[in-house]
Amino acid sequence: MTFTPGAELADPLADRFGEDAATAVAHPNIALVKYWGKRDESYFLPVTGSLSMTLDIYPTTTTVRLSTEPADTVVLNDRPAVGEAYARVARFLDLVRARAGRDEHAEVVSANAGPTGAGLASSASGFAALAVAAAAAYGLDADARALSRLARRGSGSACRSIFGGFVVWHAGEGNGEAGDANSYAEPIDGDALDPALVVAVVDKASKAVSSREAMRRTCDTSPFYLPWADASRIDLEEMRKAIARRDLPAVGEIAERNALGMHASMLLARPSVRYLSPRSVEVLDRVLALRADGIAAYATIDAGPNVTVLCARADEHRVIAALREVGGVVDMPVAHLGPGAALVPDGAR
Ligand code: ADP
Ligand code: DP6
């Protein structure tokens, strides 16, 4: 699979191979303007629009094979999925089956190359890969936009991983089926910005509070939630303009304030949600020091302790060297703009 930034597959299912099995690969995306809060939980409709970059690291590979078993089976990272991890996949397959008018169960085998549940968007790559593989295995007729809407029902952020490069997720309007129709992601032109994202991994462990629960609690109880959402709408408009004029410092400043605002909103949830660890704060301090030294580096943090640092490709080695000095950074992959989700052709599996 080759990728030219911006050159999206018009139809990710074009390489559909088997009648009853399909394998897909998708990459995580890191939001520069975050999705945080649902207006309709059952349809995964967001309160605000968001904007992300799809990465070229940490792919998820998922195979869906239709089976004659009495229930779905799910293997995630070499272990049978249980509890909520299993239920999320089975509910998603129910949706695909209802749309396809079929009732066979499936064997799902999925592996994340990156950490799972650590705030590095495994649910985004996971459900984007599952959407593409399941749609192919069940024979759904779905173009990229329909796949984005479908992936959204597994995990909201997954709708953005259907596409490569910079991606905007339109919040849309209305709830239920009406809202479902107009809440999808699409790629935007921004490849010329050619950013690097240095991932400072300080903890690979799975978070104690899921993004979903933290998001719900913040919306329901934080007095900072609505002010953050109002500011985020403005951030999205400004971010689109900054990307269009290739203004990396502006992109970084907006991304950093948007993420810190999201974390502030969850700190004020009742009970409070705090994903940031002392090590996250040390990385944030180091990013400030880099800026004081004249390097345009900016941090963003998802629902976890790991910090990702946006900079120009030309500066990535200086950023890596500076972050290496922070104790407790256990891994530091560097991502660039990555591809949208795609089927793996039969012969390549
Ligand atoms: P993250 O920060 O990694 O996105 P979340 O709490 O949002 O963490 O989501 C993690 C959950 O997403 C997992 O517990 C599991 O339910 C689901 N998930 C992650 N990877 C996959 C995958 N490859 N296939 C299906 N579900 C997945
Ligand atoms: C902080 O997409 O994992 O990463 O829709 O409930 O599955 P659900 O939530 P999820 O939340 C992502 C939150 C975030 C911000 C973002 O990716 O925009």
mmCIF file of C-alpha atoms and ligand atoms in Angstrom:
data_model
loop_
_atom_site.group_PDB
_atom_site.id
_atom_site.type_symbol
_atom_site.label_atom_id
_atom_site.label_comp_id
_atom_site.label_asym_id
_atom_site.label_seq_id
_atom_site.Cartn_x
_atom_site.Cartn_y
_atom_site.Cartn_z
ATOM 1 C CA MET A 1 0.000 0.000 0.000
ATOM 2 C CA THR A 2 1.546 3.316 -0.979
ATOM 3 C CA PHE A 3 0.376 6.720 0.118
ATOM 4 C CA THR A 4 0.615 10.078 -1.497
ATOM 5 C CA PRO A 5 -0.556 12.674 1.019
ATOM 6 C CA GLY A 6 -3.877 14.089 -0.109
ATOM 7 C CA ALA A 7 -4.460 11.389 -2.720
ATOM 8 C CA GLU A 8 -7.363 9.615 -1.068
ATOM 9 C CA LEU A 9 -8.856 6.411 -2.301
ATOM 10 C CA ALA A 10 -12.252 7.498 -3.586
ATOM 11 C CA ASP A 11 -13.604 4.166 -2.421
ATOM 12 C CA PRO A 12 -11.675 2.311 0.304
ATOM 13 C CA LEU A 13 -13.639 -0.829 -0.545
ATOM 14 C CA ALA A 14 -12.378 -0.841 -4.135
ATOM 15 C CA ASP A 15 -9.884 -3.627 -3.334
ATOM 16 C CA ARG A 16 -12.571 -5.837 -1.848
ATOM 17 C CA PHE A 17 -11.384 -9.377 -2.298
ATOM 18 C CA GLY A 18 -13.310 -12.202 -0.654
ATOM 19 C CA GLU A 19 -16.960 -13.005 -0.327
ATOM 20 C CA ASP A 20 -16.774 -13.470 3.413
ATOM 21 C CA ALA A 21 -13.449 -12.186 4.792
ATOM 22 C CA ALA A 22 -11.540 -8.945 4.611
ATOM 23 C CA THR A 23 -8.498 -7.373 6.237
ATOM 24 C CA ALA A 24 -8.092 -3.622 6.648
ATOM 25 C CA VAL A 25 -5.388 -1.333 7.997
ATOM 26 C CA ALA A 26 -6.058 2.056 9.593
ATOM 27 C CA HIS A 27 -3.876 4.542 11.431
ATOM 28 C CA PRO A 28 -4.614 6.614 14.529
ATOM 29 C CA ASN A 29 -5.318 10.306 14.252
ATOM 30 C CA ILE A 30 -4.420 12.990 16.775
ATOM 31 C CA ALA A 31 -6.879 15.869 16.997
ATOM 32 C CA LEU A 32 -5.499 19.406 16.867
ATOM 33 C CA VAL A 33 -8.998 20.666 17.685
ATOM 34 C CA LYS A 34 -10.533 18.031 19.920
ATOM 35 C CA TYR A 35 -13.774 16.102 19.860
ATOM 36 C CA TRP A 36 -14.939 16.187 23.472
ATOM 37 C CA GLY A 37 -18.635 15.761 24.184
ATOM 38 C CA LYS A 38 -21.615 14.149 22.465
ATOM 39 C CA ARG A 39 -24.968 15.752 21.751
ATOM 40 C CA ASP A 40 -26.445 12.309 20.971
ATOM 41 C CA GLU A 41 -24.710 9.391 22.674
ATOM 42 C CA SER A 42 -26.335 6.561 20.767
ATOM 43 C CA TYR A 43 -25.410 8.009 17.358
ATOM 44 C CA PHE A 44 -22.011 9.392 18.445
ATOM 45 C CA LEU A 45 -22.929 12.905 17.350
ATOM 46 C CA PRO A 46 -20.460 15.479 18.672
ATOM 47 C CA VAL A 47 -21.216 18.813 20.318
ATOM 48 C CA THR A 48 -18.502 20.499 18.237
ATOM 49 C CA GLY A 49 -16.567 19.838 15.041
ATOM 50 C CA SER A 50 -12.940 18.716 15.268
ATOM 51 C CA LEU A 51 -9.809 18.551 13.165
ATOM 52 C CA SER A 52 -6.994 16.011 13.187
ATOM 53 C CA MET A 53 -3.940 14.668 11.480
ATOM 54 C CA THR A 54 -3.770 10.991 10.590
ATOM 55 C CA LEU A 55 -0.429 9.466 11.562
ATOM 56 C CA ASP A 56 1.873 7.141 9.668
ATOM 57 C CA ILE A 57 2.753 5.111 12.792
ATOM 58 C CA TYR A 58 0.880 2.705 15.073
ATOM 59 C CA PRO A 59 -1.336 0.996 12.466
ATOM 60 C CA THR A 60 -4.215 -1.269 13.448
ATOM 61 C CA THR A 61 -4.740 -4.384 11.307
ATOM 62 C CA THR A 62 -8.145 -6.029 11.529
ATOM 63 C CA THR A 63 -9.535 -9.132 9.836
ATOM 64 C CA VAL A 64 -13.269 -9.875 9.792
ATOM 65 C CA ARG A 65 -14.333 -13.352 8.695
ATOM 66 C CA LEU A 66 -17.967 -14.409 8.622
ATOM 67 C CA SER A 67 -18.592 -17.555 10.641
ATOM 68 C CA THR A 68 -21.249 -20.120 11.453
ATOM 69 C CA GLU A 69 -20.619 -19.764 15.209
ATOM 70 C CA PRO A 70 -23.539 -18.796 17.462
ATOM 71 C CA ALA A 71 -21.784 -15.565 18.559
ATOM 72 C CA ASP A 72 -19.091 -13.167 17.423
ATOM 73 C CA THR A 73 -15.553 -13.916 18.538
ATOM 74 C CA VAL A 74 -13.058 -11.086 19.006
ATOM 75 C CA VAL A 75 -9.305 -11.385 19.484
ATOM 76 C CA LEU A 76 -7.601 -8.093 20.307
ATOM 77 C CA ASN A 77 -3.814 -7.947 20.545
ATOM 78 C CA ASP A 78 -3.562 -11.770 20.677
ATOM 79 C CA ARG A 79 -6.083 -12.169 23.510
ATOM 80 C CA PRO A 80 -9.812 -12.866 23.483
ATOM 81 C CA ALA A 81 -11.585 -9.558 24.072
ATOM 82 C CA VAL A 82 -13.910 -9.595 27.073
ATOM 83 C CA GLY A 83 -16.296 -7.224 28.797
ATOM 84 C CA GLU A 84 -16.783 -3.795 27.284
ATOM 85 C CA ALA A 85 -14.028 -4.264 24.656
ATOM 86 C CA TYR A 86 -15.930 -7.287 23.300
ATOM 87 C CA ALA A 87 -19.334 -5.598 23.628
ATOM 88 C CA ARG A 88 -18.203 -2.520 21.657
ATOM 89 C CA VAL A 89 -17.153 -4.681 18.703
ATOM 90 C CA ALA A 90 -20.246 -6.913 18.864
ATOM 91 C CA ARG A 91 -22.576 -3.862 18.967
ATOM 92 C CA PHE A 92 -20.746 -2.418 16.002
ATOM 93 C CA LEU A 93 -21.134 -5.674 14.048
ATOM 94 C CA ASP A 94 -24.865 -5.653 14.894
ATOM 95 C CA LEU A 95 -25.076 -2.305 13.154
ATOM 96 C CA VAL A 96 -23.228 -3.588 10.081
ATOM 97 C CA ARG A 97 -25.421 -6.717 9.971
ATOM 98 C CA ALA A 98 -28.604 -4.655 10.202
ATOM 99 C CA ARG A 99 -27.449 -2.482 7.299
ATOM 100 C CA ALA A 100 -26.357 -5.464 5.207
ATOM 101 C CA GLY A 101 -29.549 -7.419 5.968
ATOM 102 C CA ARG A 102 -27.451 -10.401 7.038
ATOM 103 C CA ASP A 103 -27.269 -12.325 10.284
ATOM 104 C CA GLU A 104 -24.000 -14.320 10.239
ATOM 105 C CA HIS A 105 -21.669 -13.786 13.152
ATOM 106 C CA ALA A 106 -18.018 -12.984 12.611
ATOM 107 C CA GLU A 107 -14.548 -13.800 13.832
ATOM 108 C CA VAL A 108 -12.652 -10.573 14.365
ATOM 109 C CA VAL A 109 -8.887 -10.564 14.850
ATOM 110 C CA SER A 110 -7.282 -7.179 15.447
ATOM 111 C CA ALA A 111 -3.866 -5.954 16.520
ATOM 112 C CA ASN A 112 -2.720 -2.447 17.377
ATOM 113 C CA ALA A 113 0.930 -1.683 16.702
ATOM 114 C CA GLY A 114 0.717 1.147 19.250
ATOM 115 C CA PRO A 115 -0.425 1.178 22.890
ATOM 116 C CA THR A 116 -4.115 0.425 23.518
ATOM 117 C CA GLY A 117 -6.151 2.726 25.758
ATOM 118 C CA ALA A 118 -3.219 5.034 26.540
ATOM 119 C CA GLY A 119 -4.457 8.230 24.895
ATOM 120 C CA LEU A 120 -2.822 7.523 21.544
ATOM 121 C CA ALA A 121 -6.050 6.942 19.606
ATOM 122 C CA SER A 122 -6.252 3.149 19.426
ATOM 123 C CA SER A 123 -10.043 3.364 19.361
ATOM 124 C CA ALA A 124 -9.795 5.602 16.274
ATOM 125 C CA SER A 125 -7.547 3.277 14.265
ATOM 126 C CA GLY A 126 -9.344 0.245 15.739
ATOM 127 C CA PHE A 127 -12.861 1.183 14.680
ATOM 128 C CA ALA A 128 -11.784 2.660 11.340
ATOM 129 C CA ALA A 129 -10.089 -0.642 10.464
ATOM 130 C CA LEU A 130 -13.093 -2.593 11.760
ATOM 131 C CA ALA A 131 -15.529 -0.469 9.744
ATOM 132 C CA VAL A 132 -13.638 -1.008 6.494
ATOM 133 C CA ALA A 133 -13.046 -4.742 7.058
ATOM 134 C CA ALA A 134 -16.600 -5.453 8.290
ATOM 135 C CA ALA A 135 -18.215 -3.443 5.496
ATOM 136 C CA ALA A 136 -16.254 -5.484 2.944
ATOM 137 C CA ALA A 137 -16.871 -8.850 4.621
ATOM 138 C CA TYR A 138 -20.638 -8.219 4.885
ATOM 139 C CA GLY A 139 -20.818 -6.767 1.372
ATOM 140 C CA LEU A 140 -22.000 -3.269 2.313
ATOM 141 C CA ASP A 141 -22.046 -0.773 -0.499
ATOM 142 C CA ALA A 142 -20.322 2.144 1.199
ATOM 143 C CA ASP A 143 -18.219 4.992 -0.152
ATOM 144 C CA ALA A 144 -15.604 6.793 1.991
ATOM 145 C CA ARG A 145 -18.160 9.183 3.509
ATOM 146 C CA ALA A 146 -20.526 6.341 4.403
ATOM 147 C CA LEU A 147 -17.565 4.469 5.975
ATOM 148 C CA SER A 148 -16.693 7.578 7.975
ATOM 149 C CA ARG A 149 -20.271 7.774 9.300
ATOM 150 C CA LEU A 150 -20.179 4.053 10.061
ATOM 151 C CA ALA A 151 -16.796 4.184 11.855
ATOM 152 C CA ARG A 152 -18.162 7.068 13.963
ATOM 153 C CA ARG A 153 -20.680 4.638 15.493
ATOM 154 C CA GLY A 154 -17.817 2.507 16.879
ATOM 155 C CA SER A 155 -15.843 5.420 18.292
ATOM 156 C CA GLY A 156 -16.417 9.034 17.333
ATOM 157 C CA SER A 157 -12.782 9.819 16.539
ATOM 158 C CA ALA A 158 -12.626 6.782 14.219
ATOM 159 C CA CYS A 159 -14.604 8.682 11.566
ATOM 160 C CA ARG A 160 -11.485 10.814 10.968
ATOM 161 C CA SER A 161 -9.120 7.818 10.529
ATOM 162 C CA ILE A 162 -10.962 6.755 7.373
ATOM 163 C CA PHE A 163 -9.012 9.559 5.684
ATOM 164 C CA GLY A 164 -5.325 10.405 5.509
ATOM 165 C CA GLY A 165 -3.556 13.726 6.071
ATOM 166 C CA PHE A 166 -5.462 16.568 7.741
ATOM 167 C CA VAL A 167 -9.099 15.759 8.349
ATOM 168 C CA VAL A 168 -12.081 17.760 9.585
ATOM 169 C CA TRP A 169 -15.089 16.123 11.236
ATOM 170 C CA HIS A 170 -18.215 18.171 10.619
ATOM 171 C CA ALA A 171 -20.384 18.168 13.716
ATOM 172 C CA GLY A 172 -23.534 18.391 11.587
ATOM 173 C CA GLU A 173 -26.956 19.222 13.001
ATOM 174 C CA GLY A 174 -29.843 17.374 14.564
ATOM 175 C CA ASN A 175 -29.978 14.116 16.448
ATOM 176 C CA GLY A 176 -30.749 10.488 15.625
ATOM 177 C CA GLU A 177 -30.938 9.499 11.945
ATOM 178 C CA ALA A 178 -31.108 13.132 10.800
ATOM 179 C CA GLY A 179 -27.886 13.966 12.605
ATOM 180 C CA ASP A 180 -26.254 10.742 11.444
ATOM 181 C CA ALA A 181 -26.585 11.798 7.821
ATOM 182 C CA ASN A 182 -24.593 15.001 8.167
ATOM 183 C CA SER A 183 -21.915 14.163 10.751
ATOM 184 C CA TYR A 184 -18.891 12.806 8.899
ATOM 185 C CA ALA A 185 -15.227 13.502 8.322
ATOM 186 C CA GLU A 186 -13.491 14.637 5.161
ATOM 187 C CA PRO A 187 -9.894 15.378 4.220
ATOM 188 C CA ILE A 188 -8.725 18.959 3.883
ATOM 189 C CA ASP A 189 -5.764 20.252 1.988
ATOM 190 C CA GLY A 190 -2.847 20.832 4.335
ATOM 191 C CA ASP A 191 -0.161 18.468 3.172
ATOM 192 C CA ALA A 192 2.157 21.387 2.332
ATOM 193 C CA LEU A 193 2.470 22.098 6.060
ATOM 194 C CA ASP A 194 4.303 18.752 6.278
ATOM 195 C CA PRO A 195 4.421 18.608 10.091
ATOM 196 C CA ALA A 196 6.157 16.162 12.380
ATOM 197 C CA LEU A 197 4.486 14.894 15.522
ATOM 198 C CA VAL A 198 6.948 13.672 18.136
ATOM 199 C CA VAL A 199 5.172 11.261 20.462
ATOM 200 C CA ALA A 200 6.555 11.413 24.001
ATOM 201 C CA VAL A 201 5.326 8.144 25.478
ATOM 202 C CA VAL A 202 5.481 8.350 29.264
ATOM 203 C CA ASP A 203 3.047 5.523 30.071
ATOM 204 C CA LYS A 204 1.813 2.713 27.812
ATOM 205 C CA ALA A 205 -0.695 1.367 30.335
ATOM 206 C CA SER A 206 -4.401 1.431 29.614
ATOM 207 C CA LYS A 207 -6.175 4.371 31.254
ATOM 208 C CA ALA A 208 -8.293 3.860 34.358
ATOM 209 C CA VAL A 209 -11.197 5.978 33.050
ATOM 210 C CA SER A 210 -12.153 5.483 29.381
ATOM 211 C CA SER A 211 -12.390 8.490 27.056
ATOM 212 C CA ARG A 212 -16.082 7.781 26.734
ATOM 213 C CA GLU A 213 -16.770 7.939 30.459
ATOM 214 C CA ALA A 214 -14.530 10.992 30.948
ATOM 215 C CA MET A 215 -16.251 12.815 28.089
ATOM 216 C CA ARG A 216 -19.709 12.028 29.455
ATOM 217 C CA ARG A 217 -18.776 13.108 32.967
ATOM 218 C CA THR A 218 -17.242 16.359 31.724
ATOM 219 C CA CYS A 219 -20.325 17.234 29.664
ATOM 220 C CA ASP A 220 -22.685 16.372 32.476
ATOM 221 C CA THR A 221 -20.904 18.020 35.396
ATOM 222 C CA SER A 222 -18.097 20.430 34.467
ATOM 223 C CA PRO A 223 -18.847 24.165 34.652
ATOM 224 C CA PHE A 224 -15.945 24.609 32.205
ATOM 225 C CA TYR A 225 -17.450 22.357 29.533
ATOM 226 C CA LEU A 226 -19.670 24.865 27.694
ATOM 227 C CA PRO A 227 -17.033 27.620 27.698
ATOM 228 C CA TRP A 228 -14.549 25.108 26.249
ATOM 229 C CA ALA A 229 -17.042 24.021 23.564
ATOM 230 C CA ASP A 230 -17.741 27.663 22.601
ATOM 231 C CA ALA A 231 -14.009 28.379 22.364
ATOM 232 C CA SER A 232 -13.463 25.175 20.394
ATOM 233 C CA ARG A 233 -15.847 26.282 17.631
ATOM 234 C CA ILE A 234 -13.717 29.397 17.192
ATOM 235 C CA ASP A 235 -10.525 27.306 17.391
ATOM 236 C CA LEU A 236 -11.804 25.148 14.525
ATOM 237 C CA GLU A 237 -12.425 28.156 12.286
ATOM 238 C CA GLU A 238 -9.028 29.637 13.119
ATOM 239 C CA MET A 239 -7.291 26.284 12.697
ATOM 240 C CA ARG A 240 -8.677 25.850 9.191
ATOM 241 C CA LYS A 241 -7.382 29.290 8.224
ATOM 242 C CA ALA A 242 -3.966 28.645 9.822
ATOM 243 C CA ILE A 243 -3.591 25.356 7.934
ATOM 244 C CA ALA A 244 -4.637 27.016 4.670
ATOM 245 C CA ARG A 245 -1.949 29.682 5.053
ATOM 246 C CA ARG A 246 0.643 27.078 6.191
ATOM 247 C CA ASP A 247 1.171 28.890 9.468
ATOM 248 C CA LEU A 248 2.654 26.202 11.722
ATOM 249 C CA PRO A 249 3.080 28.437 14.815
ATOM 250 C CA ALA A 250 -0.598 29.405 14.639
ATOM 251 C CA VAL A 251 -1.627 25.758 14.122
ATOM 252 C CA GLY A 252 0.451 24.794 17.144
ATOM 253 C CA GLU A 253 -0.814 27.578 19.383
ATOM 254 C CA ILE A 254 -4.447 26.766 18.625
ATOM 255 C CA ALA A 255 -3.852 23.031 19.124
ATOM 256 C CA GLU A 256 -2.119 23.543 22.455
ATOM 257 C CA ARG A 257 -4.742 25.872 23.912
ATOM 258 C CA ASN A 258 -7.561 23.649 22.686
ATOM 259 C CA ALA A 259 -6.067 20.555 24.342
ATOM 260 C CA LEU A 260 -5.201 22.307 27.614
ATOM 261 C CA GLY A 261 -8.737 23.721 27.707
ATOM 262 C CA MET A 262 -10.152 20.222 27.268
ATOM 263 C CA HIS A 263 -8.023 18.965 30.157
ATOM 264 C CA ALA A 264 -9.061 21.961 32.271
ATOM 265 C CA SER A 265 -12.708 21.129 31.584
ATOM 266 C CA MET A 266 -12.254 17.556 32.777
ATOM 267 C CA LEU A 267 -10.313 18.628 35.870
ATOM 268 C CA LEU A 268 -13.483 20.463 36.902
ATOM 269 C CA ALA A 269 -15.748 17.464 36.288
ATOM 270 C CA ARG A 270 -17.312 15.917 39.370
ATOM 271 C CA PRO A 271 -15.594 13.657 40.241
ATOM 272 C CA SER A 272 -12.565 15.205 38.558
ATOM 273 C CA VAL A 273 -10.798 13.377 35.711
ATOM 274 C CA ARG A 274 -7.041 13.906 35.539
ATOM 275 C CA TYR A 275 -5.072 12.159 32.822
ATOM 276 C CA LEU A 276 -1.990 14.369 33.091
ATOM 277 C CA SER A 277 0.823 12.872 35.157
ATOM 278 C CA PRO A 278 3.888 14.645 36.584
ATOM 279 C CA ARG A 279 5.795 13.347 33.536
ATOM 280 C CA SER A 280 3.251 14.869 31.153
ATOM 281 C CA VAL A 281 3.802 18.209 32.889
ATOM 282 C CA GLU A 282 7.584 17.818 32.586
ATOM 283 C CA VAL A 283 7.182 17.326 28.835
ATOM 284 C CA LEU A 284 4.919 20.417 28.683
ATOM 285 C CA ASP A 285 7.621 22.412 30.508
ATOM 286 C CA ARG A 286 10.221 21.188 28.038
ATOM 287 C CA VAL A 287 8.040 22.295 25.117
ATOM 288 C CA LEU A 288 7.811 25.769 26.649
ATOM 289 C CA ALA A 289 11.612 25.810 27.001
ATOM 290 C CA LEU A 290 11.987 24.831 23.334
ATOM 291 C CA ARG A 291 9.800 27.777 22.340
ATOM 292 C CA ALA A 292 11.843 30.086 24.531
ATOM 293 C CA ASP A 293 14.832 28.839 22.513
ATOM 294 C CA GLY A 294 13.094 29.836 19.282
ATOM 295 C CA ILE A 295 11.854 26.397 18.161
ATOM 296 C CA ALA A 296 8.219 26.305 17.099
ATOM 297 C CA ALA A 297 7.109 23.231 19.070
ATOM 298 C CA TYR A 298 3.607 22.826 20.501
ATOM 299 C CA ALA A 299 1.996 20.152 22.627
ATOM 300 C CA THR A 300 -1.306 18.385 22.400
ATOM 301 C CA ILE A 301 -2.621 15.668 24.708
ATOM 302 C CA ASP A 302 -5.535 13.277 24.223
ATOM 303 C CA ALA A 303 -7.300 11.426 27.008
ATOM 304 C CA GLY A 304 -4.151 9.994 28.570
ATOM 305 C CA PRO A 305 -0.791 11.063 30.001
ATOM 306 C CA ASN A 306 1.175 10.875 26.733
ATOM 307 C CA VAL A 307 2.103 14.164 25.078
ATOM 308 C CA THR A 308 2.508 14.632 21.331
ATOM 309 C CA VAL A 309 4.622 17.534 20.117
ATOM 310 C CA LEU A 310 3.922 19.253 16.820
ATOM 311 C CA CYS A 311 6.802 20.894 14.977
ATOM 312 C CA ALA A 312 8.216 21.437 11.513
ATOM 313 C CA ARG A 313 9.884 18.385 10.007
ATOM 314 C CA ALA A 314 13.131 20.365 9.883
ATOM 315 C CA ASP A 315 13.017 20.783 13.687
ATOM 316 C CA GLU A 316 12.102 17.230 14.662
ATOM 317 C CA HIS A 317 15.637 16.162 15.607
ATOM 318 C CA ARG A 318 16.087 19.139 17.934
ATOM 319 C CA VAL A 319 12.723 18.396 19.534
ATOM 320 C CA ILE A 320 13.628 14.727 19.999
ATOM 321 C CA ALA A 321 16.980 15.653 21.549
ATOM 322 C CA ALA A 322 15.293 18.040 23.998
ATOM 323 C CA LEU A 323 12.590 15.546 25.005
ATOM 324 C CA ARG A 324 15.198 12.808 25.524
ATOM 325 C CA GLU A 325 16.436 14.864 28.453
ATOM 326 C CA VAL A 326 13.089 14.482 30.205
ATOM 327 C CA GLY A 327 13.222 11.541 32.593
ATOM 328 C CA GLY A 328 10.533 8.929 32.151
ATOM 329 C CA VAL A 329 9.968 9.214 28.410
ATOM 330 C CA VAL A 330 9.964 5.494 27.592
ATOM 331 C CA ASP A 331 9.540 5.712 23.826
ATOM 332 C CA MET A 332 9.549 8.495 21.250
ATOM 333 C CA PRO A 333 8.316 7.562 17.769
ATOM 334 C CA VAL A 334 7.960 10.398 15.263
ATOM 335 C CA ALA A 335 4.888 10.542 13.071
ATOM 336 C CA HIS A 336 4.205 12.394 9.831
ATOM 337 C CA LEU A 337 1.013 12.634 7.805
ATOM 338 C CA GLY A 338 -0.286 9.128 7.210
ATOM 339 C CA PRO A 339 -2.754 7.343 4.943
ATOM 340 C CA GLY A 340 -6.468 6.731 5.181
ATOM 341 C CA ALA A 341 -7.931 3.326 6.016
ATOM 342 C CA ALA A 342 -7.726 0.726 3.269
ATOM 343 C CA LEU A 343 -8.303 -2.923 2.593
ATOM 344 C CA VAL A 344 -5.272 -5.137 2.345
ATOM 345 C CA PRO A 345 -5.445 -6.833 -1.054
ATOM 346 C CA ASP A 346 -5.969 -10.606 -0.863
ATOM 347 C CA GLY A 347 -2.472 -11.556 -2.004
ATOM 348 C CA ALA A 348 -0.791 -9.229 0.497
ATOM 349 C CA ARG A 349 -2.402 -10.736 3.582
HETATM 350 P P1 ADP B 1 -7.384 5.283 23.255
HETATM 351 O O1 ADP B 1 -6.810 6.475 23.927
HETATM 352 O O2 ADP B 1 -6.361 4.209 23.020
HETATM 353 O O3 ADP B 1 -8.196 5.582 22.028
HETATM 354 P P2 ADP B 1 -9.991 4.712 24.469
HETATM 355 O O4 ADP B 1 -10.356 4.577 25.923
HETATM 356 O O5 ADP B 1 -10.630 5.815 23.734
HETATM 357 O O6 ADP B 1 -8.395 4.733 24.366
HETATM 358 O O7 ADP B 1 -10.329 3.389 23.706
HETATM 359 C C1 ADP B 1 -9.723 2.165 24.038
HETATM 360 C C2 ADP B 1 -10.746 1.096 23.730
HETATM 361 O O8 ADP B 1 -10.964 1.046 22.305
HETATM 362 C C3 ADP B 1 -10.279 -0.301 24.070
HETATM 363 O O9 ADP B 1 -10.510 -0.592 25.441
HETATM 364 C C4 ADP B 1 -11.161 -1.122 23.163
HETATM 365 O O10 ADP B 1 -12.478 -1.214 23.689
HETATM 366 C C5 ADP B 1 -11.234 -0.256 21.912
HETATM 367 N N1 ADP B 1 -10.220 -0.673 20.939
HETATM 368 C C6 ADP B 1 -8.923 -0.308 20.887
HETATM 369 N N2 ADP B 1 -8.303 -0.897 19.850
HETATM 370 C C7 ADP B 1 -9.229 -1.636 19.210
HETATM 371 C C8 ADP B 1 -9.206 -2.479 18.066
HETATM 372 N N3 ADP B 1 -8.095 -2.648 17.365
HETATM 373 N N4 ADP B 1 -10.352 -3.086 17.694
HETATM 374 C C9 ADP B 1 -11.483 -2.894 18.384
HETATM 375 N N5 ADP B 1 -11.573 -2.127 19.502
HETATM 376 C C10 ADP B 1 -10.461 -1.508 19.896
HETATM 377 C C1 DP6 B 2 -9.498 13.105 23.578
HETATM 378 O O1 DP6 B 2 -13.459 8.849 20.022
HETATM 379 O O2 DP6 B 2 -12.371 7.636 21.956
HETATM 380 O O3 DP6 B 2 -9.072 11.637 21.745
HETATM 381 O O4 DP6 B 2 -16.666 8.423 20.718
HETATM 382 O O5 DP6 B 2 -16.801 7.756 23.106
HETATM 383 O O6 DP6 B 2 -15.500 6.352 21.499
HETATM 384 P P1 DP6 B 2 -15.975 7.739 21.858
HETATM 385 O O7 DP6 B 2 -14.670 8.603 22.223
HETATM 386 P P2 DP6 B 2 -13.276 8.723 21.486
HETATM 387 O O8 DP6 B 2 -12.764 10.109 22.097
HETATM 388 C C2 DP6 B 2 -11.667 10.789 21.593
HETATM 389 C C3 DP6 B 2 -11.347 11.908 22.501
HETATM 390 C C4 DP6 B 2 -10.005 12.553 22.235
HETATM 391 C C5 DP6 B 2 -10.144 13.753 21.298
HETATM 392 C C6 DP6 B 2 -10.223 13.486 19.821
HETATM 393 O O9 DP6 B 2 -9.742 12.453 19.325
HETATM 394 O O10 DP6 B 2 -10.757 14.374 19.124
#
